Amino acid sequence: MANCYMGRVGLINSGGASGGQDDLAQAVRTAVINKRAGGMGLIVGRKSFQRPMADGIALLHAVQDVYLDLDATVA
């Protein structure tokens, strides 16, 4: 809450449209770029929910792993 009042606003990027077979790679790449730029999250609704459940869950876990990885830091 303090960040909101001290001028820092978290960046959440859109994951973009569901484009096909390389959605997982695109989502992970976008998450890494977003996190390294100081971002706080990634919106991946269409990429994850417009595919079979197992594939969508794998995509969501891959993006979560990026944000939980302590080695992926601000550039």
mmCIF file of N, CA, C and O in Angstrom:
data_model
loop_
_atom_site.group_PDB
_atom_site.id
_atom_site.type_symbol
_atom_site.label_atom_id
_atom_site.label_comp_id
_atom_site.label_asym_id
_atom_site.label_seq_id
_atom_site.Cartn_x
_atom_site.Cartn_y
_atom_site.Cartn_z
ATOM 1 N N MET A 1 0.819 -1.177 0.000
ATOM 2 C CA MET A 1 0.000 0.000 0.000
ATOM 3 C C MET A 1 0.873 1.255 0.000
ATOM 4 O O MET A 1 0.555 2.222 -0.666
ATOM 5 N N ALA A 2 1.974 1.188 0.723
ATOM 6 C CA ALA A 2 2.861 2.351 0.779
ATOM 7 C C ALA A 2 3.396 2.691 -0.604
ATOM 8 O O ALA A 2 3.538 3.863 -0.941
ATOM 9 N N ASN A 3 3.675 1.674 -1.432
ATOM 10 C CA ASN A 3 4.172 1.938 -2.781
ATOM 11 C C ASN A 3 3.194 2.778 -3.585
ATOM 12 O O ASN A 3 3.599 3.613 -4.393
ATOM 13 N N CYS A 4 1.911 2.570 -3.400
ATOM 14 C CA CYS A 4 0.912 3.342 -4.133
ATOM 15 C C CYS A 4 1.005 4.822 -3.785
ATOM 16 O O CYS A 4 0.796 5.675 -4.640
ATOM 17 N N TYR A 5 1.314 5.112 -2.542
ATOM 18 C CA TYR A 5 1.357 6.504 -2.106
ATOM 19 C C TYR A 5 2.752 7.120 -2.217
ATOM 20 O O TYR A 5 2.905 8.310 -2.050
ATOM 21 N N MET A 6 3.773 6.324 -2.518
ATOM 22 C CA MET A 6 5.140 6.836 -2.619
ATOM 23 C C MET A 6 5.619 6.895 -4.059
ATOM 24 O O MET A 6 6.814 6.974 -4.310
ATOM 25 N N GLY A 7 4.719 6.791 -5.007
ATOM 26 C CA GLY A 7 5.096 6.954 -6.402
ATOM 27 C C GLY A 7 5.454 5.676 -7.128
ATOM 28 O O GLY A 7 5.733 5.695 -8.316
ATOM 29 N N ARG A 8 5.473 4.540 -6.471
ATOM 30 C CA ARG A 8 5.807 3.290 -7.157
ATOM 31 C C ARG A 8 4.511 2.552 -7.485
ATOM 32 O O ARG A 8 3.692 2.292 -6.631
ATOM 33 N N VAL A 9 4.367 2.237 -8.760
ATOM 34 C CA VAL A 9 3.183 1.523 -9.220
ATOM 35 C C VAL A 9 3.660 0.256 -9.906
ATOM 36 O O VAL A 9 4.532 0.296 -10.779
ATOM 37 N N GLY A 10 3.118 -0.889 -9.522
ATOM 38 C CA GLY A 10 3.515 -2.159 -10.110
ATOM 39 C C GLY A 10 3.052 -2.292 -11.552
ATOM 40 O O GLY A 10 1.914 -1.965 -11.876
ATOM 41 N N LEU A 11 3.925 -2.773 -12.420
ATOM 42 C CA LEU A 11 3.607 -2.968 -13.827
ATOM 43 C C LEU A 11 3.128 -4.395 -14.042
ATOM 44 O O LEU A 11 3.780 -5.351 -13.638
ATOM 45 N N ILE A 12 1.966 -4.525 -14.662
ATOM 46 C CA ILE A 12 1.442 -5.832 -15.044
ATOM 47 C C ILE A 12 1.219 -5.791 -16.543
ATOM 48 O O ILE A 12 0.427 -4.992 -17.032
ATOM 49 N N ASN A 13 1.940 -6.632 -17.280
ATOM 50 C CA ASN A 13 1.852 -6.672 -18.738
ATOM 51 C C ASN A 13 0.746 -7.594 -19.199
ATOM 52 O O ASN A 13 0.450 -8.592 -18.566
ATOM 53 N N SER A 14 0.219 -7.293 -20.369
ATOM 54 C CA SER A 14 -0.702 -8.204 -21.030
ATOM 55 C C SER A 14 0.116 -9.289 -21.701
ATOM 56 O O SER A 14 1.154 -9.019 -22.300
ATOM 57 N N GLY A 15 -0.349 -10.522 -21.618
ATOM 58 C CA GLY A 15 0.346 -11.629 -22.258
ATOM 59 C C GLY A 15 0.071 -11.723 -23.746
ATOM 60 O O GLY A 15 0.694 -12.489 -24.448
ATOM 61 N N GLY A 16 -0.896 -10.962 -24.251
ATOM 62 C CA GLY A 16 -1.229 -10.972 -25.664
ATOM 63 C C GLY A 16 -2.213 -12.072 -26.020
ATOM 64 O O GLY A 16 -2.638 -12.862 -25.186
ATOM 65 N N ALA A 17 -2.559 -12.100 -27.278
ATOM 66 C CA ALA A 17 -3.536 -13.071 -27.775
ATOM 67 C C ALA A 17 -2.947 -14.470 -27.813
ATOM 68 O O ALA A 17 -1.736 -14.651 -27.899
ATOM 69 N N SER A 18 -3.827 -15.448 -27.758
ATOM 70 C CA SER A 18 -3.403 -16.835 -27.901
ATOM 71 C C SER A 18 -3.027 -17.055 -29.353
ATOM 72 O O SER A 18 -3.849 -16.869 -30.245
ATOM 73 N N GLY A 19 -1.767 -17.435 -29.594
ATOM 74 C CA GLY A 19 -1.282 -17.507 -30.961
ATOM 75 C C GLY A 19 -0.965 -18.900 -31.472
ATOM 76 O O GLY A 19 -0.621 -19.060 -32.630
ATOM 77 N N GLY A 20 -1.013 -19.896 -30.633
ATOM 78 C CA GLY A 20 -0.744 -21.239 -31.133
ATOM 79 C C GLY A 20 0.276 -21.996 -30.322
ATOM 80 O O GLY A 20 0.324 -21.900 -29.103
ATOM 81 N N GLN A 21 1.128 -22.728 -31.027
ATOM 82 C CA GLN A 21 2.045 -23.674 -30.398
ATOM 83 C C GLN A 21 3.120 -23.023 -29.535
ATOM 84 O O GLN A 21 3.598 -23.629 -28.590
ATOM 85 N N ASP A 22 3.531 -21.804 -29.853
ATOM 86 C CA ASP A 22 4.632 -21.184 -29.104
ATOM 87 C C ASP A 22 4.150 -20.272 -27.974
ATOM 88 O O ASP A 22 4.908 -19.454 -27.476
ATOM 89 N N ASP A 23 2.897 -20.417 -27.557
ATOM 90 C CA ASP A 23 2.365 -19.581 -26.477
ATOM 91 C C ASP A 23 3.144 -19.730 -25.173
ATOM 92 O O ASP A 23 3.390 -18.746 -24.487
ATOM 93 N N LEU A 24 3.544 -20.946 -24.837
ATOM 94 C CA LEU A 24 4.293 -21.173 -23.599
ATOM 95 C C LEU A 24 5.610 -20.414 -23.635
ATOM 96 O O LEU A 24 5.945 -19.679 -22.692
ATOM 97 N N ALA A 25 6.349 -20.546 -24.717
ATOM 98 C CA ALA A 25 7.639 -19.853 -24.839
ATOM 99 C C ALA A 25 7.449 -18.339 -24.816
ATOM 100 O O ALA A 25 8.222 -17.622 -24.165
ATOM 101 N N GLN A 26 6.420 -17.845 -25.498
ATOM 102 C CA GLN A 26 6.167 -16.400 -25.511
ATOM 103 C C GLN A 26 5.796 -15.889 -24.123
ATOM 104 O O GLN A 26 6.255 -14.819 -23.715
ATOM 105 N N ALA A 27 4.969 -16.647 -23.401
ATOM 106 C CA ALA A 27 4.551 -16.231 -22.065
ATOM 107 C C ALA A 27 5.742 -16.188 -21.112
ATOM 108 O O ALA A 27 5.884 -15.235 -20.330
ATOM 109 N N VAL A 28 6.606 -17.188 -21.158
ATOM 110 C CA VAL A 28 7.776 -17.222 -20.283
ATOM 111 C C VAL A 28 8.730 -16.084 -20.635
ATOM 112 O O VAL A 28 9.235 -15.390 -19.750
ATOM 113 N N ARG A 29 8.950 -15.862 -21.917
ATOM 114 C CA ARG A 29 9.837 -14.771 -22.352
ATOM 115 C C ARG A 29 9.292 -13.416 -21.878
ATOM 116 O O ARG A 29 10.030 -12.589 -21.335
ATOM 117 N N THR A 30 7.995 -13.195 -22.062
ATOM 118 C CA THR A 30 7.378 -11.944 -21.638
ATOM 119 C C THR A 30 7.458 -11.782 -20.124
ATOM 120 O O THR A 30 7.713 -10.689 -19.615
ATOM 121 N N ALA A 31 7.265 -12.870 -19.381
ATOM 122 C CA ALA A 31 7.356 -12.810 -17.918
ATOM 123 C C ALA A 31 8.771 -12.445 -17.468
ATOM 124 O O ALA A 31 8.945 -11.641 -16.551
ATOM 125 N N VAL A 32 9.776 -13.022 -18.105
ATOM 126 C CA VAL A 32 11.168 -12.708 -17.752
ATOM 127 C C VAL A 32 11.463 -11.240 -18.033
ATOM 128 O O VAL A 32 12.037 -10.537 -17.198
ATOM 129 N N ILE A 33 11.056 -10.761 -19.207
ATOM 130 C CA ILE A 33 11.288 -9.352 -19.559
ATOM 131 C C ILE A 33 10.572 -8.446 -18.571
ATOM 132 O O ILE A 33 11.137 -7.466 -18.074
ATOM 133 N N ASN A 34 9.311 -8.771 -18.257
ATOM 134 C CA ASN A 34 8.523 -7.970 -17.327
ATOM 135 C C ASN A 34 9.174 -7.940 -15.950
ATOM 136 O O ASN A 34 9.312 -6.875 -15.345
ATOM 137 N N LYS A 35 9.592 -9.090 -15.457
ATOM 138 C CA LYS A 35 10.201 -9.148 -14.125
ATOM 139 C C LYS A 35 11.529 -8.399 -14.098
ATOM 140 O O LYS A 35 11.811 -7.655 -13.160
ATOM 141 N N ARG A 36 12.338 -8.562 -15.134
ATOM 142 C CA ARG A 36 13.637 -7.876 -15.173
ATOM 143 C C ARG A 36 13.475 -6.367 -15.283
ATOM 144 O O ARG A 36 14.361 -5.610 -14.894
ATOM 145 N N ALA A 37 12.320 -5.920 -15.801
ATOM 146 C CA ALA A 37 12.054 -4.489 -15.907
ATOM 147 C C ALA A 37 11.408 -3.939 -14.635
ATOM 148 O O ALA A 37 11.060 -2.773 -14.565
ATOM 149 N N GLY A 38 11.229 -4.810 -13.629
ATOM 150 C CA GLY A 38 10.626 -4.377 -12.376
ATOM 151 C C GLY A 38 9.138 -4.644 -12.303
ATOM 152 O O GLY A 38 8.472 -4.174 -11.387
ATOM 153 N N GLY A 39 8.604 -5.386 -13.266
ATOM 154 C CA GLY A 39 7.177 -5.681 -13.302
ATOM 155 C C GLY A 39 6.740 -6.591 -12.179
ATOM 156 O O GLY A 39 7.535 -7.285 -11.557
ATOM 157 N N MET A 40 5.434 -6.610 -11.959
ATOM 158 C CA MET A 40 4.856 -7.358 -10.847
ATOM 159 C C MET A 40 4.006 -8.538 -11.292
ATOM 160 O O MET A 40 3.594 -9.324 -10.457
ATOM 161 N N GLY A 41 3.713 -8.652 -12.585
ATOM 162 C CA GLY A 41 2.855 -9.750 -13.009
ATOM 163 C C GLY A 41 2.594 -9.742 -14.496
ATOM 164 O O GLY A 41 2.989 -8.836 -15.217
ATOM 165 N N LEU A 42 1.895 -10.769 -14.948
ATOM 166 C CA LEU A 42 1.607 -10.963 -16.366
ATOM 167 C C LEU A 42 0.184 -11.486 -16.494
ATOM 168 O O LEU A 42 -0.214 -12.411 -15.783
ATOM 169 N N ILE A 43 -0.586 -10.894 -17.388
ATOM 170 C CA ILE A 43 -1.956 -11.317 -17.643
ATOM 171 C C ILE A 43 -1.924 -12.345 -18.766
ATOM 172 O O ILE A 43 -1.544 -12.027 -19.888
ATOM 173 N N VAL A 44 -2.285 -13.580 -18.480
ATOM 174 C CA VAL A 44 -2.193 -14.654 -19.485
ATOM 175 C C VAL A 44 -3.512 -15.396 -19.651
ATOM 176 O O VAL A 44 -3.524 -16.578 -19.953
ATOM 177 N N GLY A 45 -4.635 -14.708 -19.492
ATOM 178 C CA GLY A 45 -5.936 -15.354 -19.563
ATOM 179 C C GLY A 45 -6.186 -16.110 -20.856
ATOM 180 O O GLY A 45 -6.460 -17.305 -20.847
ATOM 181 N N ARG A 46 -6.096 -15.418 -21.998
ATOM 182 C CA ARG A 46 -6.382 -16.071 -23.274
ATOM 183 C C ARG A 46 -5.382 -17.166 -23.590
ATOM 184 O O ARG A 46 -5.743 -18.201 -24.127
ATOM 185 N N LYS A 47 -4.127 -16.931 -23.275
ATOM 186 C CA LYS A 47 -3.105 -17.948 -23.565
ATOM 187 C C LYS A 47 -3.340 -19.228 -22.771
ATOM 188 O O LYS A 47 -3.044 -20.312 -23.233
ATOM 189 N N SER A 48 -3.867 -19.099 -21.563
ATOM 190 C CA SER A 48 -4.035 -20.286 -20.720
ATOM 191 C C SER A 48 -5.428 -20.905 -20.817
ATOM 192 O O SER A 48 -5.554 -22.127 -20.798
ATOM 193 N N PHE A 49 -6.464 -20.097 -20.958
ATOM 194 C CA PHE A 49 -7.822 -20.630 -20.889
ATOM 195 C C PHE A 49 -8.388 -21.069 -22.237
ATOM 196 O O PHE A 49 -9.424 -21.713 -22.274
ATOM 197 N N GLN A 50 -7.734 -20.739 -23.333
ATOM 198 C CA GLN A 50 -8.215 -21.148 -24.656
ATOM 199 C C GLN A 50 -7.454 -22.373 -25.162
ATOM 200 O O GLN A 50 -7.148 -22.472 -26.351
ATOM 201 N N ARG A 51 -7.148 -23.284 -24.283
ATOM 202 C CA ARG A 51 -6.439 -24.518 -24.633
ATOM 203 C C ARG A 51 -6.861 -25.612 -23.661
ATOM 204 O O ARG A 51 -7.537 -25.326 -22.689
ATOM 205 N N PRO A 52 -6.467 -26.845 -23.897
ATOM 206 C CA PRO A 52 -6.801 -27.911 -22.947
ATOM 207 C C PRO A 52 -6.298 -27.570 -21.535
ATOM 208 O O PRO A 52 -5.279 -26.902 -21.365
ATOM 209 N N MET A 53 -7.041 -28.038 -20.536
ATOM 210 C CA MET A 53 -6.742 -27.671 -19.145
ATOM 211 C C MET A 53 -5.304 -27.981 -18.748
ATOM 212 O O MET A 53 -4.638 -27.146 -18.124
ATOM 213 N N ALA A 54 -4.795 -29.137 -19.100
ATOM 214 C CA ALA A 54 -3.427 -29.511 -18.710
ATOM 215 C C ALA A 54 -2.399 -28.549 -19.314
ATOM 216 O O ALA A 54 -1.445 -28.145 -18.638
ATOM 217 N N ASP A 55 -2.605 -28.153 -20.562
ATOM 218 C CA ASP A 55 -1.682 -27.213 -21.209
ATOM 219 C C ASP A 55 -1.776 -25.830 -20.575
ATOM 220 O O ASP A 55 -0.762 -25.150 -20.375
ATOM 221 N N GLY A 56 -2.987 -25.398 -20.260
ATOM 222 C CA GLY A 56 -3.171 -24.098 -19.613
ATOM 223 C C GLY A 56 -2.535 -24.048 -18.240
ATOM 224 O O GLY A 56 -1.907 -23.052 -17.868
ATOM 225 N N ILE A 57 -2.682 -25.126 -17.495
ATOM 226 C CA ILE A 57 -2.077 -25.192 -16.157
ATOM 227 C C ILE A 57 -0.555 -25.171 -16.259
ATOM 228 O O ILE A 57 0.123 -24.489 -15.487
ATOM 229 N N ALA A 58 -0.010 -25.889 -17.230
ATOM 230 C CA ALA A 58 1.449 -25.889 -17.422
ATOM 231 C C ALA A 58 1.954 -24.484 -17.750
ATOM 232 O O ALA A 58 2.995 -24.052 -17.240
ATOM 233 N N LEU A 59 1.206 -23.751 -18.566
ATOM 234 C CA LEU A 59 1.593 -22.386 -18.922
ATOM 235 C C LEU A 59 1.554 -21.491 -17.680
ATOM 236 O O LEU A 59 2.500 -20.732 -17.428
ATOM 237 N N LEU A 60 0.495 -21.584 -16.893
ATOM 238 C CA LEU A 60 0.394 -20.774 -15.679
ATOM 239 C C LEU A 60 1.514 -21.090 -14.692
ATOM 240 O O LEU A 60 2.104 -20.184 -14.096
ATOM 241 N N HIS A 61 1.835 -22.365 -14.537
ATOM 242 C CA HIS A 61 2.930 -22.752 -13.626
ATOM 243 C C HIS A 61 4.274 -22.235 -14.128
ATOM 244 O O HIS A 61 5.118 -21.811 -13.321
ATOM 245 N N ALA A 62 4.485 -22.259 -15.439
ATOM 246 C CA ALA A 62 5.748 -21.758 -16.001
ATOM 247 C C ALA A 62 5.908 -20.264 -15.717
ATOM 248 O O ALA A 62 6.990 -19.804 -15.337
ATOM 249 N N VAL A 63 4.834 -19.504 -15.890
ATOM 250 C CA VAL A 63 4.889 -18.061 -15.617
ATOM 251 C C VAL A 63 5.092 -17.819 -14.125
ATOM 252 O O VAL A 63 5.898 -16.969 -13.727
ATOM 253 N N GLN A 64 4.392 -18.572 -13.276
ATOM 254 C CA GLN A 64 4.583 -18.433 -11.827
ATOM 255 C C GLN A 64 6.026 -18.735 -11.438
ATOM 256 O O GLN A 64 6.599 -18.046 -10.586
ATOM 257 N N ASP A 65 6.609 -19.737 -12.058
ATOM 258 C CA ASP A 65 7.985 -20.099 -11.742
ATOM 259 C C ASP A 65 8.948 -18.955 -12.039
ATOM 260 O O ASP A 65 9.930 -18.758 -11.315
ATOM 261 N N VAL A 66 8.676 -18.194 -13.085
ATOM 262 C CA VAL A 66 9.532 -17.042 -13.402
ATOM 263 C C VAL A 66 9.496 -16.039 -12.260
ATOM 264 O O VAL A 66 10.526 -15.562 -11.797
ATOM 265 N N TYR A 67 8.300 -15.717 -11.792
ATOM 266 C CA TYR A 67 8.181 -14.708 -10.727
ATOM 267 C C TYR A 67 8.676 -15.216 -9.382
ATOM 268 O O TYR A 67 9.080 -14.429 -8.530
ATOM 269 N N LEU A 68 8.670 -16.522 -9.182
ATOM 270 C CA LEU A 68 9.178 -17.093 -7.930
ATOM 271 C C LEU A 68 10.680 -17.348 -7.953
ATOM 272 O O LEU A 68 11.290 -17.517 -6.895
ATOM 273 N N ASP A 69 11.295 -17.317 -9.124
ATOM 274 C CA ASP A 69 12.729 -17.605 -9.271
ATOM 275 C C ASP A 69 13.558 -16.420 -8.768
ATOM 276 O O ASP A 69 13.473 -15.317 -9.317
ATOM 277 N N LEU A 70 14.323 -16.628 -7.755
ATOM 278 C CA LEU A 70 15.140 -15.555 -7.178
ATOM 279 C C LEU A 70 16.302 -15.161 -8.076
ATOM 280 O O LEU A 70 16.877 -14.079 -7.908
ATOM 281 N N ASP A 71 16.671 -16.012 -9.036
ATOM 282 C CA ASP A 71 17.772 -15.683 -9.950
ATOM 283 C C ASP A 71 17.345 -14.724 -11.054
ATOM 284 O O ASP A 71 18.192 -14.101 -11.683
ATOM 285 N N ALA A 72 16.058 -14.643 -11.336
ATOM 286 C CA ALA A 72 15.559 -13.690 -12.335
ATOM 287 C C ALA A 72 15.336 -12.366 -11.614
ATOM 288 O O ALA A 72 14.382 -12.208 -10.869
ATOM 289 N N THR A 73 16.264 -11.440 -11.823
ATOM 290 C CA THR A 73 16.223 -10.176 -11.087
ATOM 291 C C THR A 73 16.143 -8.995 -12.041
ATOM 292 O O THR A 73 16.238 -9.149 -13.251
ATOM 293 N N VAL A 74 16.013 -7.826 -11.470
ATOM 294 C CA VAL A 74 15.941 -6.594 -12.246
ATOM 295 C C VAL A 74 17.247 -6.435 -13.020
ATOM 296 O O VAL A 74 18.344 -6.630 -12.482
ATOM 297 N N ALA A 75 17.123 -6.093 -14.281
ATOM 298 C CA ALA A 75 18.296 -5.945 -15.155
ATOM 299 C C ALA A 75 19.147 -4.770 -14.731
ATOM 300 O O ALA A 75 18.690 -3.804 -14.205
#
